[in-house]
Amino acid sequence: MAFLEKKKNTFAFIGSYAESSNPGVYTCQYDEGTGSLDIIDQVDGLQNPTFLTVDARNWRLYTLTEGVDVNQQRCGAATSYDIDSATGKLSFLNNEITLPATTCHITLDHTNQVVMVASYHGGMVGLSPVLADGSLGTTADIQQHKGTSVLSVQDRPRAHSVFLDRTNRFAGVCDLGLDKIILYKLDIPAKRLLPHNEVQVAPGSGPRHFAFHPSYAYGYVINELNSTITAFSYDEERGELTEIQTVSTLPDSYEGENACADIHISPDGKFLYGSNRGHESIVVYAIDTFTGKLTVVEYAPTLGKHPRNFAISPDGGYLLVANKDTDTIVSFSRDAETGKLLPTGSVLKMSKPVCIKFAVI
């Protein structure tokens, strides 16, 4: 007798700025036909659970939050949840202190054995093991960055994010304070981040988030402070980045203030997207897969203010933007041939959304 394969659900998990007494993490049902979201679960008890990461294979979610150390000082923490694959509802597993300073980014390695966090205020990154039951273990490694750069905000290290290459051998850390991308060799058996090498971007750039190309040996960093994206060729064997191009995220005619935030590549690898806070837009580029270079396609208004982060749906059909300052998540359809974005009319109201993570479970 043949068994029918269980139908999978596509969920979107949302992190936000929130007081611990209010909901801060949400599960949304994603409609593949319309690109819309409906909230189906929410959890409270977390202080500013702004960023999260999902283990879709084992039905678990990990979100950063704020904790308090033995001296009653604010510090970084992370919380783990089981995900009900049928309903998307979250069940608490555990909460662990991660770093001695508050954190701004969390990610899983590709084998879901460790989580890595970055601290903007502490200028450091940390690694914690994922235990057999999916809960988080005690922090196993902390790497403190050192140095400065040219702007006043760059008077100290400011680690902003951690991203894994597709081989799972190297972790790249964007340090806005140092104008560097620092590469670590990921040693999962030893639960260590081993300093490997680093690459400098232009002084005053402020690298924030990074995206490795899904199919080719390229990488792209979005620079918060000077509103640019820098493209690199990437030697996957040696773990080395080499700059090939830097482009503005803004039209030449724009003269207002701006700060970049997030960056993603479409699943087919043809287009790159970046968010502008100030210009309030998603910049769209075509990727030349032969050279890795970028060509501007359009600047799509986000229909809201302060687009902190955004996400592309797993099927590549839609792009959803978290407009933090207008409390909305706005859905756009994505043209697979041109890369252009078109508002669907779907808008989800939500307090101070920051991070959107899709998962097919």
Short mmCIF file of C-alpha atoms in Angstrom, two decimals, residues 45-46 61-65 77-81 92-96 98 106 136:
data_model
loop_
_atom_site.label_atom_id
_atom_site.label_comp_id
_atom_site.label_asym_id
_atom_site.label_seq_id
_atom_site.Cartn_x
_atom_site.Cartn_y
_atom_site.Cartn_z
CA GLY A 45 7.90 36.92 26.89
CA LEU A 46 10.87 38.09 24.78
CA LEU A 61 12.98 28.19 15.30
CA TYR A 62 15.69 30.21 17.05
CA THR A 63 15.35 33.87 17.88
CA LEU A 64 17.65 36.32 19.55
CA THR A 65 16.43 38.33 22.49
CA ALA A 77 20.34 35.72 24.69
CA ALA A 78 18.61 33.32 22.32
CA THR A 79 15.44 31.26 22.58
CA SER A 80 14.57 27.98 20.86
CA TYR A 81 11.13 26.71 19.87
CA PHE A 92 9.14 26.87 23.98
CA LEU A 93 12.28 24.73 24.37
CA ASN A 94 14.80 26.88 26.23
CA ASN A 95 16.54 30.22 26.60
CA GLU A 96 20.31 30.69 26.85
CA THR A 98 24.80 33.97 24.25
CA ILE A 106 21.43 35.07 14.47
CA LEU A 136 20.53 25.62 22.71
#
